[in-house]
Tab-separated table of C-alpha atoms and ligand atoms in Angstrom:
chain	number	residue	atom	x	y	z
A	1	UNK	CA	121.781	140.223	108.221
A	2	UNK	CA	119.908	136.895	109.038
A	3	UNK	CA	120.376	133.594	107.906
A	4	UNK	CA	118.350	131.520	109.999
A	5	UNK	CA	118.490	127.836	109.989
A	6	UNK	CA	115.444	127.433	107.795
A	7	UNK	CA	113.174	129.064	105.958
A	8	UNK	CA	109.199	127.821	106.429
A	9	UNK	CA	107.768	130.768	105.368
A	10	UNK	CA	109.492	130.785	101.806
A	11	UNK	CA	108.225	127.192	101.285
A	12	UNK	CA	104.939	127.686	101.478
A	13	UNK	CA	104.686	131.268	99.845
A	14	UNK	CA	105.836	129.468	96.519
A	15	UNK	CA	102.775	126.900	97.164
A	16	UNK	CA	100.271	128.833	98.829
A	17	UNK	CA	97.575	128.754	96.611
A	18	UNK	CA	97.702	124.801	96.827
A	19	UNK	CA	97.524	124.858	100.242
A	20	UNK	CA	95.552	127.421	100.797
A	21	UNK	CA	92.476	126.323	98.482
A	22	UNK	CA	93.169	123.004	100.060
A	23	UNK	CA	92.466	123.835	103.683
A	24	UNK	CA	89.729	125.884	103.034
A	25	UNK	CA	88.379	122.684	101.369
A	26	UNK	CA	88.985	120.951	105.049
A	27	UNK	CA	87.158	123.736	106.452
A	28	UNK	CA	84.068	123.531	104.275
A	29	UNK	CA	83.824	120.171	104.497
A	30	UNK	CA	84.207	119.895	108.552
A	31	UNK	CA	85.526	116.696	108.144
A	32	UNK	CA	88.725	117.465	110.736
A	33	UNK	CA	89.010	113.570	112.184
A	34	UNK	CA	88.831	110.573	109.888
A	35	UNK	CA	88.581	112.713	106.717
A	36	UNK	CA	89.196	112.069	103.034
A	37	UNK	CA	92.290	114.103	103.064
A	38	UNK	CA	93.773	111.227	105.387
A	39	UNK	CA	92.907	108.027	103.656
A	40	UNK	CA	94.099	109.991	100.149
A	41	UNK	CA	97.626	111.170	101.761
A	42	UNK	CA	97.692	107.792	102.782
A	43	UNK	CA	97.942	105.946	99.929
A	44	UNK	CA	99.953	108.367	98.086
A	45	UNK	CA	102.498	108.054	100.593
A	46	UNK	CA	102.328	104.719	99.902
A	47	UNK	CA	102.288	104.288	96.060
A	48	UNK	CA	105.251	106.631	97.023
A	49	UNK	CA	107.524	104.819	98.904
A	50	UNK	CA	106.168	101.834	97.313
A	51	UNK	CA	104.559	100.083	100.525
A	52	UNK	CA	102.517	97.505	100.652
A	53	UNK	CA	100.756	99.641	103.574
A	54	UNK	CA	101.409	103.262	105.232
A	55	UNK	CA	99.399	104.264	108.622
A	56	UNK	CA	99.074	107.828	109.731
A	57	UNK	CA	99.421	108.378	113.347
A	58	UNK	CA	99.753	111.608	115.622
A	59	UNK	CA	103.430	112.090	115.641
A	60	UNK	CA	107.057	110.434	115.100
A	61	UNK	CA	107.622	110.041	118.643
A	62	UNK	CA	104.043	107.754	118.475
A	63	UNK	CA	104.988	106.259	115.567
A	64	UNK	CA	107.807	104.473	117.485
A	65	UNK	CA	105.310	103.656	120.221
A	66	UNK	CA	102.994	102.007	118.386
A	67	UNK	CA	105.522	100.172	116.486
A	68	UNK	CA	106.863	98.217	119.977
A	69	UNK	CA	103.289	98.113	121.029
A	70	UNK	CA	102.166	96.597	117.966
A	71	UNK	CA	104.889	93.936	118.093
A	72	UNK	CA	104.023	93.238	121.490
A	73	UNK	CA	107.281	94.227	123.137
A	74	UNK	CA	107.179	93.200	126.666
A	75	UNK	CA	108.798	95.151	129.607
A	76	UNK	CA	112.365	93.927	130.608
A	77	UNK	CA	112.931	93.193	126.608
A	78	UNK	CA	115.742	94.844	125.262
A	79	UNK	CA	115.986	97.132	122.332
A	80	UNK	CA	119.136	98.369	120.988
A	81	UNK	CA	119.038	101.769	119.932
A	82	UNK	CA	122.040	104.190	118.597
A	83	UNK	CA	123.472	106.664	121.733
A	84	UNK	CA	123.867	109.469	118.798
A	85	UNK	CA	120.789	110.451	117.918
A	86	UNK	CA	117.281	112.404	119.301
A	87	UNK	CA	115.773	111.308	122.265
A	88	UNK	CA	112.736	110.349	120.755
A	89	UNK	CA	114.120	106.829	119.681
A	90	UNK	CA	115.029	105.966	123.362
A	91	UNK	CA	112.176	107.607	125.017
A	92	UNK	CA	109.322	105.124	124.281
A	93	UNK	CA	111.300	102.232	124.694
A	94	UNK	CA	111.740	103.543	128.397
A	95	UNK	CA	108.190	104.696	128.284
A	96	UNK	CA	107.225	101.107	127.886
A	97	UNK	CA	109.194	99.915	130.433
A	98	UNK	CA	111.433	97.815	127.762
A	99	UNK	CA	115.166	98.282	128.038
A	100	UNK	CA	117.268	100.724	125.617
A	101	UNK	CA	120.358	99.121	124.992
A	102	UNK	CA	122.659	101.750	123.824
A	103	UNK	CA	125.267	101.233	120.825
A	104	UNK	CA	127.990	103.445	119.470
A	105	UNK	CA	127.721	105.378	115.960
A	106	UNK	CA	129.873	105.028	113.502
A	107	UNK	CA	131.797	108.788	112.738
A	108	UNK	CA	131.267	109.124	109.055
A	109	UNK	CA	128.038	108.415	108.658
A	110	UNK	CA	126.700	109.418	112.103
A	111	UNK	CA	124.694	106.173	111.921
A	112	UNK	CA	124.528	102.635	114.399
A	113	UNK	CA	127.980	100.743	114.138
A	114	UNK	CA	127.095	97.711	112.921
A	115	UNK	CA	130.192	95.944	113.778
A	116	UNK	CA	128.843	96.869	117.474
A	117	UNK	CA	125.850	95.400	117.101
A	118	UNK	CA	126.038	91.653	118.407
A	119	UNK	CA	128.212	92.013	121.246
A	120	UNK	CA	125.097	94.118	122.802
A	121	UNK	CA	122.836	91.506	122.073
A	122	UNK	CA	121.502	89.458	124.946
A	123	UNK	CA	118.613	86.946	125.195
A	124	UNK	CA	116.319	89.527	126.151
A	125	UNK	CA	117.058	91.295	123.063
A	126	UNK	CA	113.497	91.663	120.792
A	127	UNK	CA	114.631	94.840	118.530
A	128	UNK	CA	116.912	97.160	116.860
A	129	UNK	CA	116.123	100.506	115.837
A	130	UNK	CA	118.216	101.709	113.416
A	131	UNK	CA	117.883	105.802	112.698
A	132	UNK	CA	118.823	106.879	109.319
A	133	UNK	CA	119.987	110.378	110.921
A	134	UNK	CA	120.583	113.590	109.378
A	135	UNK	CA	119.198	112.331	105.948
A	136	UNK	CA	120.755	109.093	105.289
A	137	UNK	CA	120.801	105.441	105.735
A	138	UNK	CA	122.451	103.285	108.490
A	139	UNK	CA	123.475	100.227	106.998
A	140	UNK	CA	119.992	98.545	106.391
A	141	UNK	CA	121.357	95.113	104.574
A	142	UNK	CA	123.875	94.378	107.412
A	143	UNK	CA	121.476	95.027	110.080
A	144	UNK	CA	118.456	93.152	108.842
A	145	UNK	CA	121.288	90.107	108.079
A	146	UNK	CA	122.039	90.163	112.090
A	147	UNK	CA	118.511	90.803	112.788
A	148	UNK	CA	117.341	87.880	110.781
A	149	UNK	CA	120.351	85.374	112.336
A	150	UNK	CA	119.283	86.625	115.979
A	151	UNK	CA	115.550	86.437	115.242
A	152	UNK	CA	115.091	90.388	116.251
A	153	UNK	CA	112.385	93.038	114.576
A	154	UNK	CA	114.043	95.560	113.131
A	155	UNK	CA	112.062	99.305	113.588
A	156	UNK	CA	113.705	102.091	111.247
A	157	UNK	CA	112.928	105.284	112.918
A	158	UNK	CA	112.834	107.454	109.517
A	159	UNK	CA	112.214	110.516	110.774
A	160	UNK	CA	114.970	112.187	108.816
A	161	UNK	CA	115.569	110.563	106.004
A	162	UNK	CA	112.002	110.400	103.981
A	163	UNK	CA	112.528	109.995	100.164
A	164	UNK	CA	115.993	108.309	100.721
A	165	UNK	CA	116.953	105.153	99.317
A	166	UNK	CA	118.637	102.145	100.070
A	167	UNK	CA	120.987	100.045	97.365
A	168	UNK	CA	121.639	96.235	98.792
A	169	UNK	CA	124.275	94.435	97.138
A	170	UNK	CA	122.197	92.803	94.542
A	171	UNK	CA	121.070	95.860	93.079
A	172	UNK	CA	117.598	95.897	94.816
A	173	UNK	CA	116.229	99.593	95.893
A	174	UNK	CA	114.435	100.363	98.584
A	175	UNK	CA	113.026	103.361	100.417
A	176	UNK	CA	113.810	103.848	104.112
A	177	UNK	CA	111.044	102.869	106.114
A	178	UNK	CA	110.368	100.215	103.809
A	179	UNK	CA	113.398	97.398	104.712
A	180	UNK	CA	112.802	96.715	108.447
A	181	UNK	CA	109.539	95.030	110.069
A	182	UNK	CA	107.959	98.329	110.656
A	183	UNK	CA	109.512	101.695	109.787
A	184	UNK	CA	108.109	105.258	111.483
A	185	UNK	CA	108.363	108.924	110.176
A	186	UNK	CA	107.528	111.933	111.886
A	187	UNK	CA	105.866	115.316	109.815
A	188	UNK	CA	107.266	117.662	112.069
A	189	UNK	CA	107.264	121.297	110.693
A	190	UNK	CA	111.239	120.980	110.243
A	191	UNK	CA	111.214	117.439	108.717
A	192	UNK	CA	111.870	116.937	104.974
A	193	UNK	CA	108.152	116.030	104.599
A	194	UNK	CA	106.742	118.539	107.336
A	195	UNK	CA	103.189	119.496	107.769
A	196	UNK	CA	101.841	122.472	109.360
A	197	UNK	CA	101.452	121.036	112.675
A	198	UNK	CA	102.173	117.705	114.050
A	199	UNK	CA	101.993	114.502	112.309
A	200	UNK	CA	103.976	110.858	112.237
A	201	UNK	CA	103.597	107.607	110.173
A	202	UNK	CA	104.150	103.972	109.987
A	203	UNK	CA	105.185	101.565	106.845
A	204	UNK	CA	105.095	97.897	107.130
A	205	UNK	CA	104.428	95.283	104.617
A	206	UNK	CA	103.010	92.293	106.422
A	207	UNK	CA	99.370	92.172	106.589
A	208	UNK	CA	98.508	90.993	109.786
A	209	UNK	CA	100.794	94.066	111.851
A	210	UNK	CA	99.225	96.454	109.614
A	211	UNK	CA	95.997	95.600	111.315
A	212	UNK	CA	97.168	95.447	114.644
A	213	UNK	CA	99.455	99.184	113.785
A	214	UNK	CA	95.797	100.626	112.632
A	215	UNK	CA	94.282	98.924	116.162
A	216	UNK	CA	96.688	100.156	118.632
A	217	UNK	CA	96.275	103.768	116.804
A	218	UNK	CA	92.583	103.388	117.268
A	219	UNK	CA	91.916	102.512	121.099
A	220	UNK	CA	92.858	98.746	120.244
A	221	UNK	CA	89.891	98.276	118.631
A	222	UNK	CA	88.712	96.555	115.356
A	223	UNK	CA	84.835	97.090	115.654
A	224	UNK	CA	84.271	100.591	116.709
A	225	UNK	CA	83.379	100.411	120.611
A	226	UNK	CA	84.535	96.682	120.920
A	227	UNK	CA	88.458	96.906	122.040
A	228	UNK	CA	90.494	93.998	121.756
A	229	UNK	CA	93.827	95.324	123.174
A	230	UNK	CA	95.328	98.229	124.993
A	231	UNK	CA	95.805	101.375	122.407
A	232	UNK	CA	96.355	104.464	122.546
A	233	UNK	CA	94.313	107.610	120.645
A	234	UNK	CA	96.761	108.721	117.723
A	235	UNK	CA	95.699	110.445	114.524
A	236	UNK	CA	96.901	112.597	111.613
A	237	UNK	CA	94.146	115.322	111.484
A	238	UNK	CA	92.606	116.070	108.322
A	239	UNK	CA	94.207	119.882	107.985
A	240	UNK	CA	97.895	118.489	108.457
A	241	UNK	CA	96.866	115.403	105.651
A	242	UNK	CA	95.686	118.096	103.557
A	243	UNK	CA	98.927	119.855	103.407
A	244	UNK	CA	100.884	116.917	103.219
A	245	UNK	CA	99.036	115.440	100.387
A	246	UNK	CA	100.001	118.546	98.436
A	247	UNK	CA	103.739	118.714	99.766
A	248	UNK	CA	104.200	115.155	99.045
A	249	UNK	CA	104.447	116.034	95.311
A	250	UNK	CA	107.349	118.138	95.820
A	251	UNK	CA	109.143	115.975	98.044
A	252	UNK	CA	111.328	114.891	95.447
A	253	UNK	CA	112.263	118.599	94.260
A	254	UNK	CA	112.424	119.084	97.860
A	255	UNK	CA	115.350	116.378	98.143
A	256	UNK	CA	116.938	117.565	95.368
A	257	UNK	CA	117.449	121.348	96.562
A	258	UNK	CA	118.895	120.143	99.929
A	259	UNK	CA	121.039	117.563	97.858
A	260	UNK	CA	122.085	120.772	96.096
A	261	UNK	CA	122.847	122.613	98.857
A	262	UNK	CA	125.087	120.457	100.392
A	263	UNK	CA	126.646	119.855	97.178
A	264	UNK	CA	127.676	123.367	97.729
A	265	UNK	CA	128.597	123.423	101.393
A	266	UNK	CA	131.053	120.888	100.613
A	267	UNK	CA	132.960	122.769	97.834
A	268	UNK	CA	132.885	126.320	99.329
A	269	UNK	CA	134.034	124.229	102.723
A	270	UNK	CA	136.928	122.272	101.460
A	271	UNK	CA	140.132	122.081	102.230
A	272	UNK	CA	139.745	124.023	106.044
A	273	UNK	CA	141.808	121.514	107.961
A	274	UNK	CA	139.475	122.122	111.739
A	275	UNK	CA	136.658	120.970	109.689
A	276	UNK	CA	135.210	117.428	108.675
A	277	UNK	CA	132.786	117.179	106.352
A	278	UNK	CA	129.755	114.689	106.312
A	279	UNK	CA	129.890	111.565	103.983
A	280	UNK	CA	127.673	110.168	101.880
A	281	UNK	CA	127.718	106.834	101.665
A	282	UNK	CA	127.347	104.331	99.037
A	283	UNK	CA	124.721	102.240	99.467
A	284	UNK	CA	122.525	105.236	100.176
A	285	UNK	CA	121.299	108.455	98.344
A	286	UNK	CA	121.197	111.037	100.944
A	287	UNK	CA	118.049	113.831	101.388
A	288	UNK	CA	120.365	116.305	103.821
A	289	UNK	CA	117.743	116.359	106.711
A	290	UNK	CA	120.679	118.603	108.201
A	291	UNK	CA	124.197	119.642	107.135
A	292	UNK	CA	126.666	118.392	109.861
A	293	UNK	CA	130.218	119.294	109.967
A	294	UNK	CA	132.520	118.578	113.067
A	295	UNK	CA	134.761	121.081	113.834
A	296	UNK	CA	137.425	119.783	116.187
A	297	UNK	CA	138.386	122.794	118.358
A	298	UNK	CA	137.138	126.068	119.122
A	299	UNK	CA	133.370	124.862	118.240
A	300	UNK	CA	132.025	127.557	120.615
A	301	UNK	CA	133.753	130.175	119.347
A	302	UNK	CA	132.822	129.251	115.820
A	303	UNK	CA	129.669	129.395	116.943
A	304	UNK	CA	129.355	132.771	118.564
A	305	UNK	CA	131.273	134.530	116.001
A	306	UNK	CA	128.802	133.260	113.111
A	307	UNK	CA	125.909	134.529	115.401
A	308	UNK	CA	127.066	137.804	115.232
A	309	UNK	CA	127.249	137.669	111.988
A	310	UNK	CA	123.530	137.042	111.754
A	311	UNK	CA	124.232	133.683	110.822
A	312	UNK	CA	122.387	130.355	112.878
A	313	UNK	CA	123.494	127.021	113.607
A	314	UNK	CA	122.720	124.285	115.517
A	315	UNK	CA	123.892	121.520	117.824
A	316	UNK	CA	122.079	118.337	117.024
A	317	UNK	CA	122.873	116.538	119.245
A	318	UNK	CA	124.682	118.081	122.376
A	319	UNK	CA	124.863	114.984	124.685
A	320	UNK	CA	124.639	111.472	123.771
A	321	UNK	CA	121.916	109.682	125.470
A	322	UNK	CA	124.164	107.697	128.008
A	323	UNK	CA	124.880	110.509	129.571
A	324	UNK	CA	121.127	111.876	129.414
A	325	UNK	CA	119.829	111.755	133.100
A	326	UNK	CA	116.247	110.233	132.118
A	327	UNK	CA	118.247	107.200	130.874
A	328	UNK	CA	120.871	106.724	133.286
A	329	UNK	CA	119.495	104.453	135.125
A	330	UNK	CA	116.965	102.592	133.000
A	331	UNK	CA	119.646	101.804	130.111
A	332	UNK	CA	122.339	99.827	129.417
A	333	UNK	CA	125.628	100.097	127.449
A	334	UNK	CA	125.927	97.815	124.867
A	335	UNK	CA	129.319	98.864	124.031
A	336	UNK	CA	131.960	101.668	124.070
A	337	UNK	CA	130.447	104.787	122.873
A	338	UNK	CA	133.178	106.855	122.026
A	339	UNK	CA	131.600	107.926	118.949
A	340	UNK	CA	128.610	109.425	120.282
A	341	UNK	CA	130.952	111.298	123.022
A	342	UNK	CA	133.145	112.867	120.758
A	343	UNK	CA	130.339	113.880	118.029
A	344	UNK	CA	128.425	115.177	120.962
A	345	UNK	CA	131.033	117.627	121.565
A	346	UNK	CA	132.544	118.273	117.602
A	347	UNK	CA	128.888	118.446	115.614
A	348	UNK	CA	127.574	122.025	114.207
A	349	UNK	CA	125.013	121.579	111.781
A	350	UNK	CA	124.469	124.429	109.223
A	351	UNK	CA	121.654	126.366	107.345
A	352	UNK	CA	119.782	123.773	105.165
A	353	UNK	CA	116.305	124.096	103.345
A	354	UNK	CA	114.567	124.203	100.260
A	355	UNK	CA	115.329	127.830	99.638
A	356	UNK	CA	118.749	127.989	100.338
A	357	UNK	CA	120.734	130.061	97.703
A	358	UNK	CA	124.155	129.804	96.422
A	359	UNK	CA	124.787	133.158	97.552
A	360	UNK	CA	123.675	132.704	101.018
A	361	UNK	CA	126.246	129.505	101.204
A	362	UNK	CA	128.926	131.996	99.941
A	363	UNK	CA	128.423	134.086	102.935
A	364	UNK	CA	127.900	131.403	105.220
A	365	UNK	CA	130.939	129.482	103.804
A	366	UNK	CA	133.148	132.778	103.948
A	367	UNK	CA	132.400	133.531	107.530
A	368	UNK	CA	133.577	130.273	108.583
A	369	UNK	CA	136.800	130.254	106.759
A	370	UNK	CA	137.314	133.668	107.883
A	371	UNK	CA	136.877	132.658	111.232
A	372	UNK	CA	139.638	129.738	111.131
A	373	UNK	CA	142.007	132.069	109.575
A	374	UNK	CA	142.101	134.417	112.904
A	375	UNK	CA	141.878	131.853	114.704
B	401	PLP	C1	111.767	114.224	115.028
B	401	PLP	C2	112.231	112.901	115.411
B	401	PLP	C3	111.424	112.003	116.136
B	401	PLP	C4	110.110	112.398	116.741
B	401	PLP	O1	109.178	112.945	115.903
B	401	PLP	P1	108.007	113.886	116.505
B	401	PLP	O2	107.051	113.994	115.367
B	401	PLP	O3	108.622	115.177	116.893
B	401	PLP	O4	107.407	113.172	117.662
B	401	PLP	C5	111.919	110.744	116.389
B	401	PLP	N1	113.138	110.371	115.982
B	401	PLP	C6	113.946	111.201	115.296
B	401	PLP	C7	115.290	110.705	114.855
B	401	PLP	C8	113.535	112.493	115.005
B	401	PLP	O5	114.358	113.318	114.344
């Protein structure tokens, strides 16, 4: 037997004429920079998610580049990023020689503590990024209410949590990516909204850093060969728009499935005192990017035995970035991050994709219980 973590293949299989009639379209038409495809996936995405404007770029990680590049983050300025989540976030704040400012998670909801927030807050402090991780908000009305009393940009990194909503306390709904000065996705293969390749975007709804987002992805220029500020060369190419033009229509089935799924997971898994499972909070629906337990003792073991049972899992994330080496010495602690520690060393995540069955869970689900009661 093999249950692997996700299933790519049987995705596409049940869409493959789409796709395929649609890349050969690409193909005839040569148009693989600049082409329709992109301009079209474009603003579907952003009827979508109902913003005002959505910019395709190469990949997450440049997403969140061009973001603090756009905003014209300076180096020494500090950004306060979550310790619990994938390097990404962290990594081009150090790449542009701005200051991470690391702040604990909360444990529930794997997502920034926002009571943590203001003690890390110095005067050199130009940005949060909040990361809605796993498939779920972090607490969007809270943070942009700090952000807006300490005059800070707020940068969601959505990367994990496309389709997912956010309720504030007036009843007002809003897609991640969509609440903070700029938000960024990423179309990586494994993402909820994955392409066949690599591929990122960025959301704002002001105007004039929609422009300068489009000029930092295009060489900093406005006028083609005139360049008004330092850019960089980032693109979505016309194959990957192609596909995700077509996968954007199921996003919303795709959501549901995972929702599902975990729906599942968390019946077949409760009541197994080692195990905690993950929360869903209330002021956000939840799109199950991945299926995180923590599993207190013996996670190893857990581990091996479900691998020889032909069953996968994963470790997202195994070290919290304060104790990465690339940011040792060009971060700072904002505040105890005892959080991140322990989840670092409790999280398994579990099979989750659109083609998870019910009687796949059952064996995964049986396995684990099975496990706990020898051990
Ligand atoms: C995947 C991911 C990124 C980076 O996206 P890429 O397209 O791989 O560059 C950034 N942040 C988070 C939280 C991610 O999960």
């Amino acid at each position: 037997m093999n249950i692997p973590m996700l299933d790519l293949k049987g995705q596409y299989k049940r869409i493959k004429n789409e796709i395929d009639t649609a890349i050969h379209n690409v193909l005839d038409n040569t148009n693989f920079i600049n082409g329709p495809d992109v301009h079209r996936f474009e603003s579907n995405l952003a009827k979508y998610l109902d913003s005002r404007y959505v910019i395709a770029c190469a990949n997450g990680t440049d997403a969140l580049q061009i973001a603090m590049m756009a905003l014209k983050l300076q180096p020494g300025d500090e950004v306060i990023v979550p310790s619990f989540t994938y390097a990404a976030t962290a990594e081009v704040v150090g790449l542009l020689g701005l200051v991470p400012v690391l702040v604990d998670v909360d444990k529930f909801s794997f997502n920034i503590k926002v009571e943590d927030i203001e003690s890390a807050i110095s005067e050199r402090t130009k940005a949060i990024v909040p990361v809605h991780l796993f498939g779920q908000a972090a607490d969007m009305e809270r943070i942009m209410e700090i952000a807006s009393r300490y005059n800070l940009y707020v940068i969601e990194d959505n990367a994990q949590a496309l389709g997912a909503k956010y309720t504030f306390s007036d009843g007002t709904v809003k897609h991640l990516g969509t609440i903070g000065h700029i938000g960024c996705t990423s179309f990586f293969p494994t993402k909820n909204l994955g392409c066949y390749g690599d591929g990122g975007a960025i959301f704002t709804q002001d105007p004039a850093l929609a422009e300068r987002v489009r000029m930092v992805t295009d060489h900093g220029q406005r006028v083609k060969y005139y360049h008004d500020i330092i850019g960089c060369n980032s693109r979505l190419d016309t194959l990957q728009a192609a596909v995700l033009d077509i996968k954007l229509k199921y996003l919303d089935e795709y959501s549901a499935s995972r929702y599902g799924a975990a729906q599942i997971y968390k019946e077949l898994l409760e009541g197994i005192n080692e195990i905690t499972l993950p929360q869903e909070m209330t002021y956000s629906t939840h799109v199950y990017h991945q299926f995180t337990i923590q599993v207190s003792e013996k996670r190893e073991e857990l581990r091996e035995y479900l691998a020889s049972k032909g069953i996968s899992s994963m470790i997202y994330y195994p070290m919290s970035l304060n104790n990465q080496k690339a940011f040792s010495s060009i971060s700072r602690v904002g505040t105890s991050l005892k959080n991140s520690e322990m989840l670092a060393s409790t999280v398994v995540s579990l099979p989750m994709h659109t083609e998870l069955t019910p009687q796949v869970q059952k064996i995964i689900c049986e396995e684990i219980k099975f496990f706990f009661s020898e051990n």
